[in-house]
Coordinates of C-alpha atoms in Angstrom, one line a residue:
X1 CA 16.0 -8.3 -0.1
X2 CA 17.7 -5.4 0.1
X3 CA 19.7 -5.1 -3.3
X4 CA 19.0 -1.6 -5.1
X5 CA 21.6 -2.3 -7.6
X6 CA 19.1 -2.6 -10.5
X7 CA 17.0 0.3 -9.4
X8 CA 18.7 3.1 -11.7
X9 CA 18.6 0.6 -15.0
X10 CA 14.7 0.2 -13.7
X11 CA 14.0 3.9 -13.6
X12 CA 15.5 5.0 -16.5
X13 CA 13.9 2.0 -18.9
X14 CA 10.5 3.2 -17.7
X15 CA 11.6 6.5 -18.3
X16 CA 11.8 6.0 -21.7
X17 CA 8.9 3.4 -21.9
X18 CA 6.8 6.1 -20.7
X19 CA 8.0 8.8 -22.8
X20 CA 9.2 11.0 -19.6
X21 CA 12.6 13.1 -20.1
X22 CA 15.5 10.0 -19.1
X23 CA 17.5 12.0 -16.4
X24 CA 18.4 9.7 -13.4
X25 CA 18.8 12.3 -11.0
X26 CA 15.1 13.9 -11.2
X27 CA 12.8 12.0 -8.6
X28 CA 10.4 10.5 -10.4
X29 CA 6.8 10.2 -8.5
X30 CA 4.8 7.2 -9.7
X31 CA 1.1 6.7 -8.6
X32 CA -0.7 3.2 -9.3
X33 CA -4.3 3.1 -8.0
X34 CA -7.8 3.7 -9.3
X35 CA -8.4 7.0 -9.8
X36 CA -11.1 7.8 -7.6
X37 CA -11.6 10.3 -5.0
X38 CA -11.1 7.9 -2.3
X39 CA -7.8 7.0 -3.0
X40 CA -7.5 11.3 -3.2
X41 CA -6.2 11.5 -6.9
X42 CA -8.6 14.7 -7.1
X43 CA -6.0 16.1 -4.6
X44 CA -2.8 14.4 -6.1
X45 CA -4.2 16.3 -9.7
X46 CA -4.2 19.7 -7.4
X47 CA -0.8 19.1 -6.8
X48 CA 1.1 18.1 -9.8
X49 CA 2.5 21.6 -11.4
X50 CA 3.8 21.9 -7.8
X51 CA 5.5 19.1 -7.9
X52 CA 6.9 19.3 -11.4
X53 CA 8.3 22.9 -10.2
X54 CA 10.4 21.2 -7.4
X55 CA 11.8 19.1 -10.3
X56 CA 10.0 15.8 -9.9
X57 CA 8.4 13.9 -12.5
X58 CA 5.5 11.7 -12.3
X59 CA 3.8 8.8 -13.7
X60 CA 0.1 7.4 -13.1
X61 CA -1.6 4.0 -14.0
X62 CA -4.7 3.8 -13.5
X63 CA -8.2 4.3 -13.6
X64 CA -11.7 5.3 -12.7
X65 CA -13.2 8.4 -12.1
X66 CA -13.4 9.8 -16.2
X67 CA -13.3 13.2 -15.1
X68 CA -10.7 13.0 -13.0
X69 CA -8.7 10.7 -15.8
X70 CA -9.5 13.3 -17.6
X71 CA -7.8 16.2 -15.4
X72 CA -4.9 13.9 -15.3
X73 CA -4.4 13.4 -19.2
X74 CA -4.7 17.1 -19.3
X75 CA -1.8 17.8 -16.4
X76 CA 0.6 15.4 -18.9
X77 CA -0.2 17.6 -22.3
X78 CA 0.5 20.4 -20.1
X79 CA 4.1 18.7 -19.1
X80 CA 5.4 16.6 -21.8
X81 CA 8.1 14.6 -20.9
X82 CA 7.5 15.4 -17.2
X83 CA 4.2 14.0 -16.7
X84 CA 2.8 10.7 -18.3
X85 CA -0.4 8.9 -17.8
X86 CA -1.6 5.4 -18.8
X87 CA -5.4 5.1 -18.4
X88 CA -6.3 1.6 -17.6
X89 CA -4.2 -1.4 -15.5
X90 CA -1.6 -4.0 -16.8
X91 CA 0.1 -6.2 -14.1
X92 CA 3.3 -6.1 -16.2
X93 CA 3.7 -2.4 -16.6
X94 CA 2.4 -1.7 -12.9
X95 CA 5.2 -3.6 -11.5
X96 CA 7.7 -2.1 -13.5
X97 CA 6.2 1.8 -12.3
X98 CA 6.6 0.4 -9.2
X99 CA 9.9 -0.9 -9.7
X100 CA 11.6 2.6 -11.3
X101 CA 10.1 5.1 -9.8
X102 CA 11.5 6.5 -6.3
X103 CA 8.2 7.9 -4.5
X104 CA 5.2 6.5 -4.7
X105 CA 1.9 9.1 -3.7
X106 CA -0.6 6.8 -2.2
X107 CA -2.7 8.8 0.2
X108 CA -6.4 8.3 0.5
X109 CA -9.3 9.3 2.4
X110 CA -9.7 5.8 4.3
X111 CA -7.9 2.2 3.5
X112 CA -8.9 -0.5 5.2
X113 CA -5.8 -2.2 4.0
X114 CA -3.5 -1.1 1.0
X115 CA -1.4 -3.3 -0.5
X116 CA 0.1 -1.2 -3.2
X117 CA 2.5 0.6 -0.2
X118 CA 3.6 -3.0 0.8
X119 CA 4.8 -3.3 -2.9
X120 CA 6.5 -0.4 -3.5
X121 CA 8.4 -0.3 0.0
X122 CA 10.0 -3.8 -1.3
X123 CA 11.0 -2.3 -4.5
X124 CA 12.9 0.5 -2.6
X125 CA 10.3 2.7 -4.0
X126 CA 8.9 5.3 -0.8
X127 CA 5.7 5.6 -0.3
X128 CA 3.8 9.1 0.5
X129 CA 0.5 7.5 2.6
X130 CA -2.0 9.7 4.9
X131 CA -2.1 8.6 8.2
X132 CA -5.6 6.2 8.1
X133 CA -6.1 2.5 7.8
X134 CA -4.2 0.2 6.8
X135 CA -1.3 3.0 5.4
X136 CA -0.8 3.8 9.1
X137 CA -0.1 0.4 10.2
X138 CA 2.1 -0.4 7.5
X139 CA 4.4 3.2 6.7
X140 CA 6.7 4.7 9.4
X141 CA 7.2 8.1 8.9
X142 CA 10.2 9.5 7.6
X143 CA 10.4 12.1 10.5
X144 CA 14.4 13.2 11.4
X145 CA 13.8 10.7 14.7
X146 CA 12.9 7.8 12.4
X147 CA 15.5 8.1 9.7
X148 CA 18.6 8.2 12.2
X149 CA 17.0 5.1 14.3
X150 CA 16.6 3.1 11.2
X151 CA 13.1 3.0 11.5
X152 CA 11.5 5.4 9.1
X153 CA 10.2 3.7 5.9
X154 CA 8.2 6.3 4.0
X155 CA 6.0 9.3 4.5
X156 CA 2.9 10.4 6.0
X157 CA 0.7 13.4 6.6
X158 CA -2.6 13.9 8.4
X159 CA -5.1 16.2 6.9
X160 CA -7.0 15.5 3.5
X161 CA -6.2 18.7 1.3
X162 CA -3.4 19.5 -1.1
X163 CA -1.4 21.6 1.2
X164 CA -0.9 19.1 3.6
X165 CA 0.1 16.5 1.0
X166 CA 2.1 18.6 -0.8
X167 CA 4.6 19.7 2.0
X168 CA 5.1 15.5 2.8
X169 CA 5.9 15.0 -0.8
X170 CA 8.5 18.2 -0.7
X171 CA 9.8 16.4 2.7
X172 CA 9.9 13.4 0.4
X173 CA 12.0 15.3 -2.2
X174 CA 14.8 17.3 0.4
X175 CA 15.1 13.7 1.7
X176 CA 15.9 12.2 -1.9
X177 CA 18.2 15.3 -2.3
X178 CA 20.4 13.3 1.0
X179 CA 21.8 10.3 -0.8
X180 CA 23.2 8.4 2.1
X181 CA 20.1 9.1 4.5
X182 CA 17.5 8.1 1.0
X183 CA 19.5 4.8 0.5
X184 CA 18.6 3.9 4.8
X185 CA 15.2 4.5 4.1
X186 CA 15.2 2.6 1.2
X187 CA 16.5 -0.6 2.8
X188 CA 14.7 -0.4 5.6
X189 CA 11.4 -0.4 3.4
X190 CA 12.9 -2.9 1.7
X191 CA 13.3 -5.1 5.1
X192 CA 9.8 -5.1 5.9
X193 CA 8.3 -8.4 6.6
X194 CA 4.5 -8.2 5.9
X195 CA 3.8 -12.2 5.5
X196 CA 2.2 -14.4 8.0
X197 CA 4.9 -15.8 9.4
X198 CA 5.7 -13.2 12.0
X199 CA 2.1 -12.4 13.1
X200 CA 1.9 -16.4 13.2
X201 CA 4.3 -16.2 15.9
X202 CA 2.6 -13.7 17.8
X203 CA -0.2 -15.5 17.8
X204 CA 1.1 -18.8 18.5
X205 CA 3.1 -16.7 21.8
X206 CA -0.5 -15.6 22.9
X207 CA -2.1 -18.6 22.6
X208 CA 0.5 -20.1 25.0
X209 CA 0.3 -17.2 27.6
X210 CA -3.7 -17.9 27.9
X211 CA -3.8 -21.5 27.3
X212 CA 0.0 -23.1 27.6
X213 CA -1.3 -27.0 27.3
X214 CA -3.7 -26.3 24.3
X215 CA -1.3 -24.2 22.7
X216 CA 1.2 -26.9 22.9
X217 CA -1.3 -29.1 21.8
X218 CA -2.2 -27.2 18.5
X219 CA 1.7 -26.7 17.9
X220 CA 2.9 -30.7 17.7
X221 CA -0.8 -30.9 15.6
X222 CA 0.5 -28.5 13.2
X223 CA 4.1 -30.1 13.5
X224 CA 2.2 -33.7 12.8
X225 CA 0.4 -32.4 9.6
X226 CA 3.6 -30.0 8.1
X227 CA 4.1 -31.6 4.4
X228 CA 7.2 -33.5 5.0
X229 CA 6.5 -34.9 7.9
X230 CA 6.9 -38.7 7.3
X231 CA 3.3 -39.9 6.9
X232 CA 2.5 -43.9 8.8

C-alpha cells in the first residue's frame, strides 16, 4: 500500500506521453476534474504562470466550461513543454495523471464529497483541497505539526481567490523540495483507509453502546448470512 517504487518510471512516461519537458526533479502539478467554476479551475487558470515560475509543471484532463477550456489551452501554447492540456476524460489516461504526477490541485468552491483526492492520496500523489465538504473530511493539512506527527496527508487553504491558493501550492512545492519529510507525507496518504470497513466498525460499536442485545443480535445475523458460512 505504501510502495512508491514505480512512481518516478510513472512520472516520467506521462511526461513524455503528454509532451511536457521529461525532468524527474521538476514537480509536476496534475489537475483531473471538470473544468467548471465550481471545482475553481477559473482560479487554478489565474494561477498557472505562477506556478510554472516556481518551476512546476502541470497537466489538466478534463472538461467543461469552453471558455475556460479555452483559457487553459491557451496557458499550454503559452508554456510548451511545461504546461499540457487534454480536453475531454479517458479512465485510462486519468489514472495514469494521477499516478505520475506529485501534486494534485483539487480545490473547489463546495464538494459534497470528492473522490478524485481519495485517488491521488493512494497513488502517493498530494492533493492541494480548500477546506469545504467532503475535501476537509478527507485531507489533513500538511501544516509543520502534521508532518512531524505523521498525520499530515496533503494541503489545504481557506479562502476562494488565487492568492490564497497559490501560497498552499508554493507550501506544496518547499515541502517537495524536503525529500525525506515529502516521502512521510506520501505514505501516510498512501495509508488512508476510506472503505467501509472501518466506519462499519464504528457503527457496529454504536449500535452496541445504545442497544447491546440488538446489536449482538444484528452481528450473529450478519455472521449467519456472510458467504461462506456453511448453508443447512
Amino acid at each position: 500500500m505504501q510502495n512508491i517504487a514505480g512512481k518516478r518510471v510513472c512520472k516520467t512516461a506521462l511526461q513524455g506521453e503528454l509532451g511536457l519537458e521529461v525532468d524527474s526533479e521538476a514537480a509536476l502539478a496534475v489537475i483531473v476534474s471538470r473544468i467548471t467554476e465550481q471545482k475553481m479551475a477559473d482560479v487554478i487558470v489565474d494561477t498557472l504562470p505562477r506556478i510554472i515560475e516556481n518551476g512546476a509543471q502541470c497537466a489538466v484532463v478534463g472538461d467543461g466550461d469552453r471558455l475556460l477550456e479555452r483559457r487553459f489551452e491557451l496557458a499550454a501554447q503559452q508554456h510548451p513543454g511545461r504546461i499540457a492540456v487534454r480536453i475531454g476524460y479517458e479512465e485510462p489516461l486519468a489514472h495514469r495523471v494521477l499516478a505520475g504526477g506529485d501534486i494534485l490541485l483539487h480545490p473547489a468552491r463546495f464538494e459534497p464529497c470528492g473522490l478524485t483526492q481519495l485517488y491521488a492520496m493512494r497513488y502517493g500523489t498530494l492533493p492541494v483541497v480548500r477546506n469545504t465538504g467532503g475535501l476537509c473530511d478527507t485531507v489533513v493539512d500538511a501544516t509543520d505539526r502534521s508532518v512531524r506527527q505523521g498525520t499530515a496527508t496533503g494541503f489545504a487553504f481557506e479562502s476562494v481567490n488565487s492568492a490564497d491558493m497559490l501560497h498552499c501550492i508554493e507550501r506544496a512545492l518547499a515541502l517537495y523540495s524536503q525529500p525525506f519529510a515529502w516521502r512521510k507525507v506520501q505514505r501516510q496518504a498512501m495509508a488512508q483507509d476510506f472503505g467501509w470497513s472501518e466506519s462499519a466498525r464504528h457503527y457496529l460499536a454504536l449500535y452496541r453502546d445504545l442497544a447491546p442485545h440488538a446489536a449482538v443480535t444484528s452481528a450473529a445475523m450478519a455472521d449467519d448470512l456472510a458467504p461462506n458460512k456453511a448453508s443447512g
